[in-house]
Tab-separated table of C-alpha atoms and ligand atoms in Angstrom:
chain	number	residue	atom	x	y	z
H	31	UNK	CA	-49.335	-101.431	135.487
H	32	UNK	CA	-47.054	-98.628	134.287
H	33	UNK	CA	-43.783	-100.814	134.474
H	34	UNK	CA	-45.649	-103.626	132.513
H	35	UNK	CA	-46.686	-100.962	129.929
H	36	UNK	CA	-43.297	-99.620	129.975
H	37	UNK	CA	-41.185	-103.126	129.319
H	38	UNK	CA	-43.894	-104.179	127.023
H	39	UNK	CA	-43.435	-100.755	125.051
H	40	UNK	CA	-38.969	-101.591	125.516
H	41	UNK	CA	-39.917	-104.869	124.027
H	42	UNK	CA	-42.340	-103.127	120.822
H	43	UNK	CA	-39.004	-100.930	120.522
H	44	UNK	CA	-36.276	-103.741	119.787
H	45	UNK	CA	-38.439	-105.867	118.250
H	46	UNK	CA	-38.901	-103.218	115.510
H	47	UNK	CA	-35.319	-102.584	115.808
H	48	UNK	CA	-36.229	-98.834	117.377
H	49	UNK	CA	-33.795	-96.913	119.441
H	50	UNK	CA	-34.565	-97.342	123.160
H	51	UNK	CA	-36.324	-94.450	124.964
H	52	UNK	CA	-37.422	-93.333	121.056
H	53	UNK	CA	-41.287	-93.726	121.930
H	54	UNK	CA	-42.899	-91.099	124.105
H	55	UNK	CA	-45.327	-93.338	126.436
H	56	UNK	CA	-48.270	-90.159	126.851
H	57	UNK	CA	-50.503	-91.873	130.202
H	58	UNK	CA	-53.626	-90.749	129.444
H	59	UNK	CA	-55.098	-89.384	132.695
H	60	UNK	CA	-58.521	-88.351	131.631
H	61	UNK	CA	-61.301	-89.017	134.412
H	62	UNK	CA	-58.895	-91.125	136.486
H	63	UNK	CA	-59.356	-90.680	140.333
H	64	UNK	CA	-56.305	-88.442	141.267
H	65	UNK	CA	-54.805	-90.781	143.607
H	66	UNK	CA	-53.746	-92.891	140.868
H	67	UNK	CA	-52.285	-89.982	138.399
H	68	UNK	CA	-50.447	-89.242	142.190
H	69	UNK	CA	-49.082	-92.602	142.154
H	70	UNK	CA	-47.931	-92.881	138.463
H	71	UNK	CA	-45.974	-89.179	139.160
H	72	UNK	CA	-44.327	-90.828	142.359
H	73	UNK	CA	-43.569	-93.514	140.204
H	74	UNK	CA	-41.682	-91.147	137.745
H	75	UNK	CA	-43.807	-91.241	134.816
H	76	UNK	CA	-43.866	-86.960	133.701
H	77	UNK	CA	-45.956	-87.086	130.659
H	78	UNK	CA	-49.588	-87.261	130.663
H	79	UNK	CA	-52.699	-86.880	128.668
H	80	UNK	CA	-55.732	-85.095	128.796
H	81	UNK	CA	-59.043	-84.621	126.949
H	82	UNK	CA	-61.085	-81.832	128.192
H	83	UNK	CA	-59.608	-78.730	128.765
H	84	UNK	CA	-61.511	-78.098	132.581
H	85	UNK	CA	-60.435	-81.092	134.201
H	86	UNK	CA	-56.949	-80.436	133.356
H	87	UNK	CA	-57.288	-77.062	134.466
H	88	UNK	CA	-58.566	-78.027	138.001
H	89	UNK	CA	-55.403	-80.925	138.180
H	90	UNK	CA	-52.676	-80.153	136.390
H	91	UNK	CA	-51.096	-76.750	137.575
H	92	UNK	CA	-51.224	-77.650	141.275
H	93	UNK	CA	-49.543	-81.269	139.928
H	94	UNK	CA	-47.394	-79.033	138.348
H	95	UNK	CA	-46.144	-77.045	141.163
H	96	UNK	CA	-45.597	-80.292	143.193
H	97	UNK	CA	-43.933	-82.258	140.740
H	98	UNK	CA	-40.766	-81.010	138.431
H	99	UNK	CA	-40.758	-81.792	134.774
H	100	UNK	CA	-44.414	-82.707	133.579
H	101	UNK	CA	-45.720	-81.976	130.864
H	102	UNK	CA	-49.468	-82.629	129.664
H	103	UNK	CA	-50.802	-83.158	126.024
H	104	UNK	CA	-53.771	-82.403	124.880
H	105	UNK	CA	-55.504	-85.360	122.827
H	106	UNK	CA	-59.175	-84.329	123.077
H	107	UNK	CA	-61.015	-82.555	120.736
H	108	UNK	CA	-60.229	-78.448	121.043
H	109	UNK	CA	-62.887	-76.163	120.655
H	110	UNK	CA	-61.276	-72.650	119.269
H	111	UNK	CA	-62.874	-70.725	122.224
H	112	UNK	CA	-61.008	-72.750	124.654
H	113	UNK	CA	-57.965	-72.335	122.723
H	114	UNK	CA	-56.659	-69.823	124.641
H	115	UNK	CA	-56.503	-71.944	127.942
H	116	UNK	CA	-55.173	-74.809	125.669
H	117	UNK	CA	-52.034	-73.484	125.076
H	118	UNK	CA	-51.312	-71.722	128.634
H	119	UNK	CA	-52.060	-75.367	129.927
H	120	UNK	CA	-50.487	-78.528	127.502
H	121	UNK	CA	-47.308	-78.394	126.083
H	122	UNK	CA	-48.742	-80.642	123.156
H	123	UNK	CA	-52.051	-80.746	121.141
H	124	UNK	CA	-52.479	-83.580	119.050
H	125	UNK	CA	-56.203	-82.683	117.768
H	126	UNK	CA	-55.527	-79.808	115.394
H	127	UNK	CA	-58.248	-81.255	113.082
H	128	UNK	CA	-59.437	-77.843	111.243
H	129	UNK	CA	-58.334	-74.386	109.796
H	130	UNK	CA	-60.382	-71.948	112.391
H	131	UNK	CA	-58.496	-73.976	115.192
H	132	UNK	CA	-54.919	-73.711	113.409
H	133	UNK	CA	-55.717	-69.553	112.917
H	134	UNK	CA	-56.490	-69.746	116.353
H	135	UNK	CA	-53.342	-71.140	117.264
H	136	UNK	CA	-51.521	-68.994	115.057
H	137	UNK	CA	-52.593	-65.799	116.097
H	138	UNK	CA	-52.222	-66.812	120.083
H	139	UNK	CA	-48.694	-68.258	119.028
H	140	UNK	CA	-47.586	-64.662	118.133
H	141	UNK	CA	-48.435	-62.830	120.643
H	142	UNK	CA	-46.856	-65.267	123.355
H	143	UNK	CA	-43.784	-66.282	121.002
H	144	UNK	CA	-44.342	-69.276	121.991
H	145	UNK	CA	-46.795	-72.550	120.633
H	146	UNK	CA	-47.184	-76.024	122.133
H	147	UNK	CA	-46.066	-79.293	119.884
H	148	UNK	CA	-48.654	-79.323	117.236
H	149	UNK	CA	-49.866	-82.762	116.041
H	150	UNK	CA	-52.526	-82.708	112.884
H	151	UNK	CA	-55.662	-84.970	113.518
H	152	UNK	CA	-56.684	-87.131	110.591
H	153	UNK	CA	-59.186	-88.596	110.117
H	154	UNK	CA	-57.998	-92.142	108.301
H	155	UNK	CA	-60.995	-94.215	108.254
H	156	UNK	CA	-62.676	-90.955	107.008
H	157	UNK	CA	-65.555	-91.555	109.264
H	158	UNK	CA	-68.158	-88.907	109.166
H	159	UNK	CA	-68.709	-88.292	112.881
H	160	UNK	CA	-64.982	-88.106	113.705
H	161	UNK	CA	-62.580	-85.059	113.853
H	162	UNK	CA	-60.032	-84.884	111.434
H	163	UNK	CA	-58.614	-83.776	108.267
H	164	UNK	CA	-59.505	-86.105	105.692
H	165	UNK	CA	-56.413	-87.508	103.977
H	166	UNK	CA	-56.809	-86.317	100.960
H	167	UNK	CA	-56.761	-82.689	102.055
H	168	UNK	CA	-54.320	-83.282	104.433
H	169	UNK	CA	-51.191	-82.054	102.208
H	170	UNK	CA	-52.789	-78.600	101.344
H	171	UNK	CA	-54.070	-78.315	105.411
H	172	UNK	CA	-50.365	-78.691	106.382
H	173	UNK	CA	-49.258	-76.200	103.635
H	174	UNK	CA	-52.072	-73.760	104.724
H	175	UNK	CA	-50.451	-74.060	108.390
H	176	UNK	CA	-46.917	-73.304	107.344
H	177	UNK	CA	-48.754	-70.420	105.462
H	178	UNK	CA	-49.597	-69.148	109.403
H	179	UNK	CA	-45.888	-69.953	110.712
H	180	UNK	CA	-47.279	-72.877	112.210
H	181	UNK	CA	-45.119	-75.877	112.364
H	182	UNK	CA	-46.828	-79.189	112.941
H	183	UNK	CA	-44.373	-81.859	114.942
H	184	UNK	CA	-46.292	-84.807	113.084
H	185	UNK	CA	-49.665	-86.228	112.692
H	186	UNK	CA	-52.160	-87.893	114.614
H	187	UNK	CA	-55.459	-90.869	114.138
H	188	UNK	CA	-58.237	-92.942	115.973
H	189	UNK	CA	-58.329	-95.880	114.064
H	190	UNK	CA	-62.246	-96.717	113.569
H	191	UNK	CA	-63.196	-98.906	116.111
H	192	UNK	CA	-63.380	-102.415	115.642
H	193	UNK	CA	-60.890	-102.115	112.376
H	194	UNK	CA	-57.748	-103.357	112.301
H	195	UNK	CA	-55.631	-100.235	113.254
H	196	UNK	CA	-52.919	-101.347	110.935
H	197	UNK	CA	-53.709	-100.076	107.999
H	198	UNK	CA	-54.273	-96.838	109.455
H	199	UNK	CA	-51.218	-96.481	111.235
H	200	UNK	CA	-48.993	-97.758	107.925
H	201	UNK	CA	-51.018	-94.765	106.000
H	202	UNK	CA	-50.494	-92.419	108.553
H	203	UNK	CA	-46.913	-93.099	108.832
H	204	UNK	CA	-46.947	-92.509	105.104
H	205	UNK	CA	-48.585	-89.213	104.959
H	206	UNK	CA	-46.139	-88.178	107.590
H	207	UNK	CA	-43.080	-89.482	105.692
H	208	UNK	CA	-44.375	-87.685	102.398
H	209	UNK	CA	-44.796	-84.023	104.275
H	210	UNK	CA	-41.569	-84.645	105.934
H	211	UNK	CA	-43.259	-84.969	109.563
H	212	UNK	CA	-41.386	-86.703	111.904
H	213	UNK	CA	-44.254	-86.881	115.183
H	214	UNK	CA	-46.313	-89.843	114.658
H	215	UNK	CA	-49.008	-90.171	117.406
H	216	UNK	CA	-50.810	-93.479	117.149
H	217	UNK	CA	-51.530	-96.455	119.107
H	218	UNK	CA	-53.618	-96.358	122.466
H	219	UNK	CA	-54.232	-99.696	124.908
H	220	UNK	CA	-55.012	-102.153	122.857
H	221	UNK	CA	-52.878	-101.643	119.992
H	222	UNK	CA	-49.897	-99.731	121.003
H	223	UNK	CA	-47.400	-102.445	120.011
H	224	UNK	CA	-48.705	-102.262	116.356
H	225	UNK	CA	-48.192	-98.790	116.297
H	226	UNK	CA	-44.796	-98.816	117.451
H	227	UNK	CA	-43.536	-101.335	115.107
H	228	UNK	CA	-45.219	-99.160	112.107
H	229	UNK	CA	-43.592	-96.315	113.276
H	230	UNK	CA	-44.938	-93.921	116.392
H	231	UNK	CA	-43.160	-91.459	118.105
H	232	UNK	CA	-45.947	-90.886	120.568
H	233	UNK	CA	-48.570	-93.800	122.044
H	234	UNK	CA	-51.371	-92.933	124.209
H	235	UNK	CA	-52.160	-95.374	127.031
H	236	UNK	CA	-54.959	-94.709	129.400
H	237	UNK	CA	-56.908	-97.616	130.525
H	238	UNK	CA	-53.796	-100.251	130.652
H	239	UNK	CA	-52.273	-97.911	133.010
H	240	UNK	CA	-54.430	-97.078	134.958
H	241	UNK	CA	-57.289	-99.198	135.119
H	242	UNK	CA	-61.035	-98.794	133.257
H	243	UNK	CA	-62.362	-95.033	133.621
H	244	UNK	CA	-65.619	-94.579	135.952
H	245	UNK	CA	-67.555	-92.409	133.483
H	246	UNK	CA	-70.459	-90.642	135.151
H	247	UNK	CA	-68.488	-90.300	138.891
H	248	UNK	CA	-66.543	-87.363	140.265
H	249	UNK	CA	-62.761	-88.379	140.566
H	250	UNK	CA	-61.811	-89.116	144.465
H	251	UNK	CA	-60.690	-86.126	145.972
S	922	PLP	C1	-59.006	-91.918	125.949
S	922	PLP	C2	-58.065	-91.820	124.802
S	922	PLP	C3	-56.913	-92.615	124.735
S	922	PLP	C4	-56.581	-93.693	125.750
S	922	PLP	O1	-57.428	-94.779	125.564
S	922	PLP	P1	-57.145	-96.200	126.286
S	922	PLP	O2	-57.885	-97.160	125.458
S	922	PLP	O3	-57.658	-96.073	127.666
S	922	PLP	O4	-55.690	-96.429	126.255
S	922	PLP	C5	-56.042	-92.410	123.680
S	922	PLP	N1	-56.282	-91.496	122.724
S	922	PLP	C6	-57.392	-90.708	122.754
S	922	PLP	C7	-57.596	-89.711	121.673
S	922	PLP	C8	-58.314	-90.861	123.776
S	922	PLP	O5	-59.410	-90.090	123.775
């Protein structure tokens, strides 16, 4: 599954007349049994995905210590008290989605000199029980970041589901031109190749890699 995912994403690449290698393919790991994250590492896939901040925890820095090179993202929603975890465990967050969360960041940022990639969460479809900045704030969010020395890589979106994703993806690819962002993480199973020919740096594959999640069972030991 992850060499199929990979050609297809080669293919989504020169068809859009991309660079090769220029989209970062993040396998989304969440609530997969660990014998199959094991087997995508042996197969040499390094970066990963994660949305919950405990179950990365209990995986990732014993994966860590057995395989060289990984590095895990954050694409879950971030509560501020579990911020400080966040950024001793994922080298990415792509769900900055609020101001309390980017002072947060800020503030940890400083005192370790150090801050993961930051991607902004909007909220495109401007749905009211999704994370997100709304576009329409999104320009003075940003500004308000570089305000705290934060420096967002690029921006992020859920298209709403059952939409078609590519008007979402050509107006987040916009905002991101317009602030001069260059990170643009968008695209997820079923619409990665869209994505990448509108433009993202960053797709987020969980279920084509790995097969459907079992919500509701512990992951195999
Ligand atoms: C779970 C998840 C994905 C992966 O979804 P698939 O449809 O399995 O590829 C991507 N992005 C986010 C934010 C997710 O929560």
């Amino acid at each position: 599954m992850l060499d199929e995912i990979k050609s297809r994403i080669a293919a989504a690449e020169a068809a859009a007349g991309r660079a090769p290698g220029s989209v970062c393919l993040v396998a989304v790991s969440k609530v997969q049994p660990l014998d199959r994250v094991i087997s995508v590492l042996h197969a040499g896939h390094r970066v990963f995905g994660e949305n919950y901040v405990q179950e990365a925890a209990a995986k990732w820095p014993d994966l860590r210590a057995e395989f060289q090179g990984v590095s895990v993202h954050m694409i879950g929603p971030l509560q501020t008290n579990k911020a400080k975890q966040a950024v001793e465990l994922f080298d990415a967050i792509h769900t900055l989605d609020r101001m309390s969360l980017a002072e947060k960041l800020a503030k940890l940022a400083q005192a370790r000199g150090a801050c993961p990639e930051l991607f902004v969460q909007v909220n495109t479809g401007a749905e009211p029980q999704k994370a997100g900045i709304l576009p329409e704030a999104l320009d003075g969010f940003l500004k308000d970041c570089r305000a705290l020395d934060l420096r967002p890589a690029g921006l992020m979106c859920i298209p709403p589901e059952g939409e078609d994703p590519a008007p979402h993806f050509r107006a987040l690819a916009a905002m991101a031109a317009r602030n001069g962002l260059a990170g643009l993480s968008m695209g997820m199973s079923s619409d990665f190749e869209t994505a990448i020919s509108l433009g993202a740096t960053h797709v987020r594959v969980g279920s084509a890699i790995f097969g459907a999640r079992q919500y509701g069972q512990p992951p195999a030991a």
